Amino acid sequence: MGKTGVHHPDRDISFVTGAYSDAVLTGGFLFVSGQASVDFKTSKFILGTIEEETRRTLDNIKAIVEAAGATMEDVVKCTVHLSDISEFDRYNKIYATYFPGIKPARTTVQSVLAEGIKVEIDCIARLSTQA
């Protein structure tokens, strides 16, 4: 079974993030690497409130998911890392707006995150056009 790399559509070609792809498409599933509050046009982290960082992070995920031909409704699993679990309720209010209908399965944990970010999210989506 082959795999295809999928990148954020605004990714600056010179923006090197490490030894991973933004996402990998294989077998009808899209595996999105951990995303954060990054401006892909400037290659910089954009720090802010938990609400602002959650919104930008999910906008980045949405752009990657859509670049692969899927929608946020196709997301079936998310793993979320929060730098401060006490901000869960505030993060969760924003998160919920990105997933109408049946919400993805989810794990949320507190983690030490790099660059001073407040949230990192990875996900798995099933492309509805591929059975």
Coordinates of N, CA, C and O in Angstrom, one line a residue:
M1 N 0.9 -1.2 0.0 CA 0.0 0.0 0.0 C 0.9 1.2 0.0 O 1.8 1.4 0.9
G2 N 0.7 2.1 -0.9 CA 1.5 3.4 -1.0 C 1.0 4.4 -0.1 O 0.0 4.3 0.6
K3 N 1.8 5.5 0.0 CA 1.4 6.6 0.8 C 1.8 7.9 0.1 O 2.8 7.9 -0.7
T4 N 1.1 8.9 0.4 CA 1.3 10.2 -0.2 C 1.4 11.3 0.9 O 0.6 11.3 1.8
G5 N 2.4 12.2 0.8 CA 2.5 13.3 1.7 C 1.5 14.4 1.3 O 1.3 14.6 0.2
V6 N 0.9 15.0 2.4 CA 0.0 16.1 2.2 C 0.6 17.3 3.0 O 0.9 17.1 4.2
H7 N 0.6 18.5 2.4 CA 1.2 19.6 3.1 C 0.1 20.7 3.3 O -0.8 20.8 2.5
H8 N 0.3 21.5 4.3 CA -0.5 22.7 4.4 C -0.4 23.6 3.2 O 0.7 23.8 2.7
P9 N -1.5 24.0 2.6 CA -1.5 24.8 1.3 C -0.7 26.1 1.4 O -0.2 26.6 0.4
D10 N -0.5 26.6 2.6 CA 0.2 27.9 2.7 C 1.7 27.7 3.2 O 2.4 28.7 3.5
R11 N 2.1 26.5 3.2 CA 3.5 26.2 3.7 C 4.5 26.9 2.9 O 4.6 26.7 1.7
D12 N 5.4 27.6 3.5 CA 6.5 28.2 2.9 C 7.5 27.1 2.6 O 7.8 26.3 3.5
I13 N 7.9 27.0 1.4 CA 8.8 25.8 1.0 C 10.1 25.7 1.8 O 10.5 24.7 2.1
S14 N 10.6 26.9 2.3 CA 11.8 26.9 3.2 C 11.5 26.5 4.6 O 12.4 26.4 5.4
F15 N 10.2 26.4 5.0 CA 9.8 26.1 6.4 C 10.0 24.6 6.7 O 9.3 23.8 6.3
V16 N 11.1 24.3 7.4 CA 11.4 23.0 7.7 C 11.0 22.7 9.2 O 11.4 23.4 10.1
T17 N 10.1 21.7 9.4 CA 9.6 21.5 10.7 C 10.2 20.2 11.3 O 9.9 20.0 12.5
G18 N 10.9 19.5 10.6 CA 11.5 18.3 11.2 C 11.3 17.1 10.3 O 10.9 17.2 9.1
A19 N 11.5 15.9 10.8 CA 11.5 14.7 10.0 C 10.1 14.1 10.0 O 9.9 13.0 10.4
Y20 N 9.2 14.9 9.5 CA 7.8 14.4 9.4 C 7.0 15.2 8.3 O 7.5 16.3 8.0
S21 N 5.9 14.6 7.9 CA 5.1 15.3 6.9 C 3.9 15.9 7.7 O 3.6 15.5 8.8
D22 N 3.3 17.0 7.1 CA 2.1 17.6 7.7 C 1.1 16.5 7.9 O 0.4 16.4 8.9
A23 N 1.0 15.7 6.9 CA 0.0 14.6 6.9 C 0.4 13.5 5.9 O 1.2 13.8 4.9
V24 N 0.0 12.3 6.1 CA 0.2 11.2 5.2 C -1.1 10.5 4.9 O -1.9 10.2 5.8
L25 N -1.3 10.3 3.6 CA -2.6 9.7 3.1 C -2.2 8.3 2.7 O -1.3 8.0 1.9
T26 N -2.9 7.3 3.2 CA -2.7 5.9 2.9 C -4.0 5.1 3.2 O -4.6 5.3 4.2
G27 N -4.4 4.2 2.3 CA -5.5 3.3 2.6 C -6.8 4.0 2.9 O -7.6 3.5 3.6
G28 N -7.0 5.2 2.3 CA -8.2 5.9 2.5 C -8.3 6.7 3.8 O -9.3 7.3 4.2
F29 N -7.2 6.7 4.6 CA -7.1 7.4 5.8 C -6.0 8.5 5.7 O -4.9 8.3 5.1
L30 N -6.3 9.6 6.4 CA -5.3 10.7 6.4 C -4.8 10.8 7.9 O -5.6 11.0 8.8
F31 N -3.5 10.8 8.1 CA -2.9 10.9 9.4 C -2.2 12.2 9.5 O -1.2 12.5 8.8
V32 N -2.8 13.2 10.2 CA -2.3 14.5 10.3 C -1.4 14.6 11.6 O -1.8 14.3 12.7
S33 N -0.1 15.0 11.3 CA 0.8 15.2 12.4 C 0.3 16.3 13.4 O -0.5 17.1 13.0
G34 N 0.9 16.3 14.6 CA 0.6 17.3 15.5 C 0.7 18.7 15.0 O 1.8 19.1 14.4
Q35 N -0.3 19.5 15.0 CA -0.4 20.9 14.5 C -0.5 21.8 15.7 O -1.1 21.5 16.7
A36 N 0.0 23.0 15.5 CA 0.0 24.1 16.5 C -0.4 25.4 15.9 O -0.8 25.5 14.7
S37 N -0.3 26.4 16.7 CA -0.7 27.8 16.3 C 0.5 28.3 15.5 O 1.3 29.1 16.0
V38 N 0.6 27.9 14.2 CA 1.7 28.3 13.3 C 1.1 29.1 12.2 O 0.0 28.7 11.6
D39 N 1.7 30.1 11.8 CA 1.4 30.8 10.5 C 2.3 30.3 9.5 O 3.5 30.5 9.4
F40 N 1.8 29.4 8.6 CA 2.6 28.7 7.6 C 3.1 29.7 6.5 O 4.1 29.3 5.9
K41 N 2.5 30.8 6.4 CA 3.0 31.8 5.4 C 4.3 32.5 5.9 O 5.2 32.8 5.1
T42 N 4.5 32.7 7.2 CA 5.7 33.3 7.8 C 6.5 32.3 8.5 O 7.6 32.6 8.9
S43 N 6.1 31.1 8.7 CA 6.8 30.0 9.4 C 7.1 30.3 10.8 O 8.1 30.0 11.4
K44 N 6.2 31.0 11.5 CA 6.3 31.4 12.9 C 5.2 30.9 13.7 O 4.0 30.9 13.3
F45 N 5.5 30.6 15.0 CA 4.5 30.3 15.9 C 3.8 31.6 16.3 O 4.4 32.6 16.5
I46 N 2.4 31.5 16.5 CA 1.6 32.7 16.9 C 1.1 32.3 18.2 O 0.1 31.6 18.3
L47 N 1.7 32.9 19.3 CA 1.2 32.6 20.6 C 0.0 33.6 21.0 O 0.0 34.7 20.5
G48 N -0.8 33.1 21.8 CA -2.0 33.9 22.3 C -2.7 33.2 23.4 O -2.2 32.3 24.1
T49 N -4.0 33.5 23.5 CA -4.8 32.8 24.5 C -5.1 31.4 24.0 O -4.9 31.0 22.9
I50 N -5.6 30.6 24.9 CA -5.9 29.2 24.6 C -7.0 29.2 23.5 O -6.9 28.3 22.5
E51 N -7.9 30.1 23.5 CA -8.9 30.2 22.4 C -8.3 30.5 21.1 O -8.6 29.9 20.1
E52 N -7.4 31.5 21.1 CA -6.8 31.9 19.8 C -5.9 30.8 19.3 O -5.9 30.5 18.1
E53 N -5.1 30.2 20.1 CA -4.2 29.1 19.6 C -5.0 27.9 19.2 O -4.7 27.2 18.2
T54 N -6.1 27.6 19.9 CA -6.9 26.4 19.5 C -7.6 26.7 18.1 O -7.5 25.8 17.2
R55 N -8.0 27.9 17.9 CA -8.7 28.3 16.6 C -7.6 28.2 15.5 O -7.9 27.6 14.4
R56 N -6.4 28.8 15.7 CA -5.4 28.7 14.6 C -5.0 27.3 14.4 O -4.8 26.9 13.2
T57 N -4.8 26.5 15.4 CA -4.4 25.1 15.3 C -5.4 24.3 14.5 O -5.1 23.6 13.5
L58 N -6.7 24.5 14.8 CA -7.8 23.8 14.1 C -7.9 24.3 12.7 O -8.3 23.5 11.7
D59 N -7.7 25.6 12.4 CA -7.7 26.1 11.1 C -6.6 25.5 10.2 O -6.8 25.2 9.1
N60 N -5.4 25.3 10.9 CA -4.3 24.6 10.2 C -4.7 23.1 9.8 O -4.5 22.7 8.7
I61 N -5.3 22.5 10.8 CA -5.7 21.1 10.5 C -6.8 21.1 9.4 O -6.7 20.2 8.5
K62 N -7.7 22.0 9.5 CA -8.8 22.0 8.5 C -8.2 22.2 7.1 O -8.6 21.6 6.1
A63 N -7.2 23.1 6.9 CA -6.5 23.4 5.7 C -5.8 22.1 5.1 O -5.9 21.8 3.9
I64 N -5.2 21.4 6.0 CA -4.5 20.1 5.6 C -5.5 19.1 5.2 O -5.4 18.4 4.2
V65 N -6.5 18.9 6.0 CA -7.6 17.9 5.7 C -8.3 18.2 4.4 O -8.5 17.3 3.6
E66 N -8.6 19.5 4.2 CA -9.2 19.9 2.9 C -8.2 19.7 1.7 O -8.7 19.4 0.6
A67 N -6.9 20.0 1.9 CA -6.0 19.8 0.9 C -5.9 18.3 0.4 O -5.6 18.0 -0.7
A68 N -6.3 17.4 1.3 CA -6.3 16.0 1.0 C -7.7 15.5 0.4 O -7.8 14.4 0.0
G69 N -8.6 16.5 0.3 CA -9.9 16.1 -0.3 C -11.0 15.7 0.7 O -12.0 15.1 0.4
A70 N -10.7 16.0 2.0 CA -11.7 15.6 3.1 C -12.2 16.8 3.7 O -11.9 18.0 3.3
T71 N -13.1 16.6 4.7 CA -13.7 17.7 5.5 C -13.5 17.4 7.0 O -13.1 16.3 7.3
M72 N -13.7 18.4 7.8 CA -13.6 18.2 9.2 C -14.6 17.1 9.7 O -14.4 16.4 10.7
E73 N -15.7 16.9 9.0 CA -16.7 15.9 9.3 C -16.1 14.5 9.1 O -16.6 13.5 9.6
D74 N -15.0 14.4 8.3 CA -14.3 13.1 8.1 C -13.3 12.7 9.2 O -12.8 11.6 9.2
V75 N -13.1 13.7 10.1 CA -12.1 13.4 11.2 C -12.8 12.4 12.1 O -13.9 12.6 12.6
V76 N -12.0 11.3 12.4 CA -12.6 10.3 13.3 C -11.9 10.2 14.6 O -12.4 9.6 15.6
K77 N -10.7 10.7 14.7 CA -9.9 10.6 16.0 C -9.0 11.8 16.1 O -8.4 12.2 15.2
C78 N -8.9 12.4 17.3 CA -8.0 13.5 17.6 C -7.3 13.2 18.9 O -7.8 12.6 19.8
T79 N -6.0 13.6 19.0 CA -5.3 13.5 20.2 C -4.8 15.0 20.5 O -4.3 15.6 19.6
V80 N -5.1 15.5 21.7 CA -4.9 16.9 22.0 C -4.0 16.9 23.2 O -4.1 16.2 24.2
H81 N -3.0 17.8 23.1 CA -2.0 18.1 24.2 C -2.2 19.5 24.6 O -2.1 20.4 23.7
L82 N -2.6 19.8 25.8 CA -2.7 21.1 26.4 C -1.5 21.3 27.4 O -1.2 20.5 28.2
S83 N -1.0 22.5 27.3 CA 0.1 22.8 28.3 C -0.4 23.1 29.7 O 0.3 22.9 30.6
D84 N -1.7 23.4 29.8 CA -2.4 23.7 31.1 C -3.8 23.1 31.0 O -4.7 23.7 30.4
I85 N -3.9 21.9 31.6 CA -5.2 21.2 31.6 C -6.3 22.0 32.2 O -7.5 21.8 31.9
S86 N -6.0 23.0 33.1 CA -7.0 23.9 33.7 C -7.7 24.7 32.6 O -8.8 25.3 32.9
E87 N -7.2 24.8 31.4 CA -7.8 25.6 30.3 C -8.7 24.7 29.4 O -9.2 25.2 28.4
F88 N -8.9 23.5 29.9 CA -9.7 22.5 29.1 C -11.1 23.1 28.6 O -11.4 23.0 27.5
D89 N -11.8 23.7 29.6 CA -13.2 24.1 29.2 C -13.1 25.2 28.2 O -13.9 25.2 27.2
R90 N -12.2 26.1 28.3 CA -12.0 27.2 27.3 C -11.6 26.7 25.9 O -12.2 27.1 24.9
Y91 N -10.7 25.7 25.9 CA -10.3 25.1 24.7 C -11.4 24.3 24.1 O -11.7 24.4 22.9
N92 N -12.1 23.6 24.9 CA -13.2 22.7 24.4 C -14.3 23.5 23.7 O -14.9 23.0 22.8
K93 N -14.6 24.7 24.2 CA -15.7 25.5 23.6 C -15.3 25.8 22.1 O -16.2 25.7 21.2
I94 N -14.1 26.1 21.9 CA -13.6 26.4 20.5 C -13.6 25.1 19.7 O -14.1 25.0 18.6
Y95 N -13.0 24.1 20.3 CA -12.8 22.8 19.6 C -14.2 22.2 19.1 O -14.3 21.8 17.9
A96 N -15.2 22.3 19.9 CA -16.5 21.8 19.6 C -17.1 22.4 18.3 O -17.9 21.8 17.6
T97 N -16.8 23.7 18.1 CA -17.4 24.4 16.9 C -16.8 23.9 15.6 O -17.4 24.1 14.5
Y98 N -15.7 23.2 15.6 CA -15.1 22.7 14.4 C -15.6 21.3 14.0 O -15.3 20.8 12.9
F99 N -16.4 20.7 14.8 CA -16.9 19.3 14.5 C -18.4 19.3 14.7 O -18.9 18.8 15.8
P100 N -19.2 19.7 13.7 CA -20.6 19.5 13.7 C -21.0 18.0 13.7 O -20.2 17.2 13.2
G101 N -22.1 17.7 14.2 CA -22.6 16.3 14.1 C -21.8 15.5 15.1 O -21.5 15.9 16.2
I102 N -21.5 14.2 14.6 CA -20.8 13.3 15.5 C -19.4 13.8 15.7 O -18.6 14.0 14.7
K103 N -19.0 13.9 16.9 CA -17.7 14.4 17.3 C -16.7 13.2 17.1 O -17.0 12.1 17.3
P104 N -15.4 13.6 16.7 CA -14.4 12.5 16.7 C -14.1 11.9 18.0 O -14.3 12.6 19.1
A105 N -13.7 10.7 18.1 CA -13.1 10.1 19.3 C -11.9 11.0 19.7 O -11.3 11.6 18.8
R106 N -11.7 11.2 21.0 CA -10.6 12.1 21.4 C -10.0 11.7 22.7 O -10.6 11.2 23.6
T107 N -8.7 12.0 22.7 CA -7.9 11.9 23.9 C -7.3 13.3 24.2 O -6.8 13.9 23.3
T108 N -7.4 13.8 25.4 CA -6.8 15.1 25.8 C -6.0 14.9 27.0 O -6.5 14.4 28.0
V109 N -4.7 15.4 26.9 CA -3.8 15.2 28.0 C -3.0 16.5 28.3 O -3.0 17.4 27.4
Q110 N -2.5 16.7 29.4 CA -1.6 17.8 29.7 C -0.2 17.4 29.3 O 0.2 16.3 29.7
S111 N 0.5 18.2 28.6 CA 1.9 17.9 28.2 C 2.8 19.1 28.2 O 2.3 20.3 28.2
V112 N 4.1 18.9 28.3 CA 5.1 20.0 28.2 C 5.2 20.2 26.7 O 5.6 19.3 25.9
L113 N 4.9 21.4 26.2 CA 5.0 21.7 24.8 C 6.1 22.7 24.4 O 6.4 23.6 25.2
A114 N 6.7 22.5 23.3 CA 7.8 23.3 22.8 C 7.3 24.7 22.4 O 6.1 25.0 22.2
E115 N 8.3 25.6 22.4 CA 8.0 27.0 21.8 C 7.0 27.8 22.6 O 6.5 28.8 22.1
G116 N 6.6 27.4 23.8 CA 5.6 28.1 24.6 C 4.2 28.0 24.1 O 3.3 28.8 24.6
I117 N 3.9 27.1 23.2 CA 2.6 26.9 22.7 C 1.7 26.3 23.8 O 2.1 25.6 24.7
K118 N 0.4 26.5 23.6 CA -0.6 26.1 24.6 C -1.3 24.8 24.2 O -1.9 24.1 25.0
V119 N -1.4 24.5 22.9 CA -2.1 23.4 22.4 C -1.5 22.8 21.1 O -0.9 23.5 20.3
E120 N -1.5 21.5 21.1 CA -1.1 20.7 19.9 C -2.1 19.6 19.6 O -2.5 18.9 20.6
I121 N -2.5 19.5 18.4 CA -3.5 18.5 18.0 C -3.1 17.7 16.8 O -2.7 18.3 15.8
D122 N -3.2 16.4 16.9 CA -3.1 15.5 15.7 C -4.4 14.8 15.5 O -5.3 14.8 16.4
C123 N -4.6 14.3 14.3 CA -5.9 13.7 14.0 C -5.8 12.6 12.9 O -4.8 12.6 12.2
I124 N -6.8 11.9 12.8 CA -7.0 10.9 11.7 C -8.3 11.1 11.1 O -9.3 11.3 11.7
A125 N -8.3 11.2 9.7 CA -9.6 11.4 9.0 C -9.7 10.3 8.0 O -8.7 9.8 7.4
R126 N -10.9 9.9 7.7 CA -11.2 8.9 6.7 C -11.8 9.6 5.5 O -12.8 10.3 5.6
L127 N -11.2 9.5 4.4 CA -11.7 10.1 3.2 C -12.9 9.4 2.7 O -12.9 8.2 2.4
S128 N -14.0 10.1 2.6 CA -15.3 9.5 2.2 C -15.3 9.1 0.8 O -16.1 8.3 0.4
T129 N -14.4 9.6 0.0 CA -14.4 9.3 -1.5 C -13.7 8.0 -1.7 O -13.7 7.4 -2.8
Q130 N -13.0 7.5 -0.6 CA -12.2 6.2 -0.7 C -12.8 5.2 0.3 O -12.8 5.5 1.4
A131 N -13.4 4.1 -0.2 CA -14.0 3.1 0.6 C -13.0 2.3 1.4 O -11.9 2.1 1.1

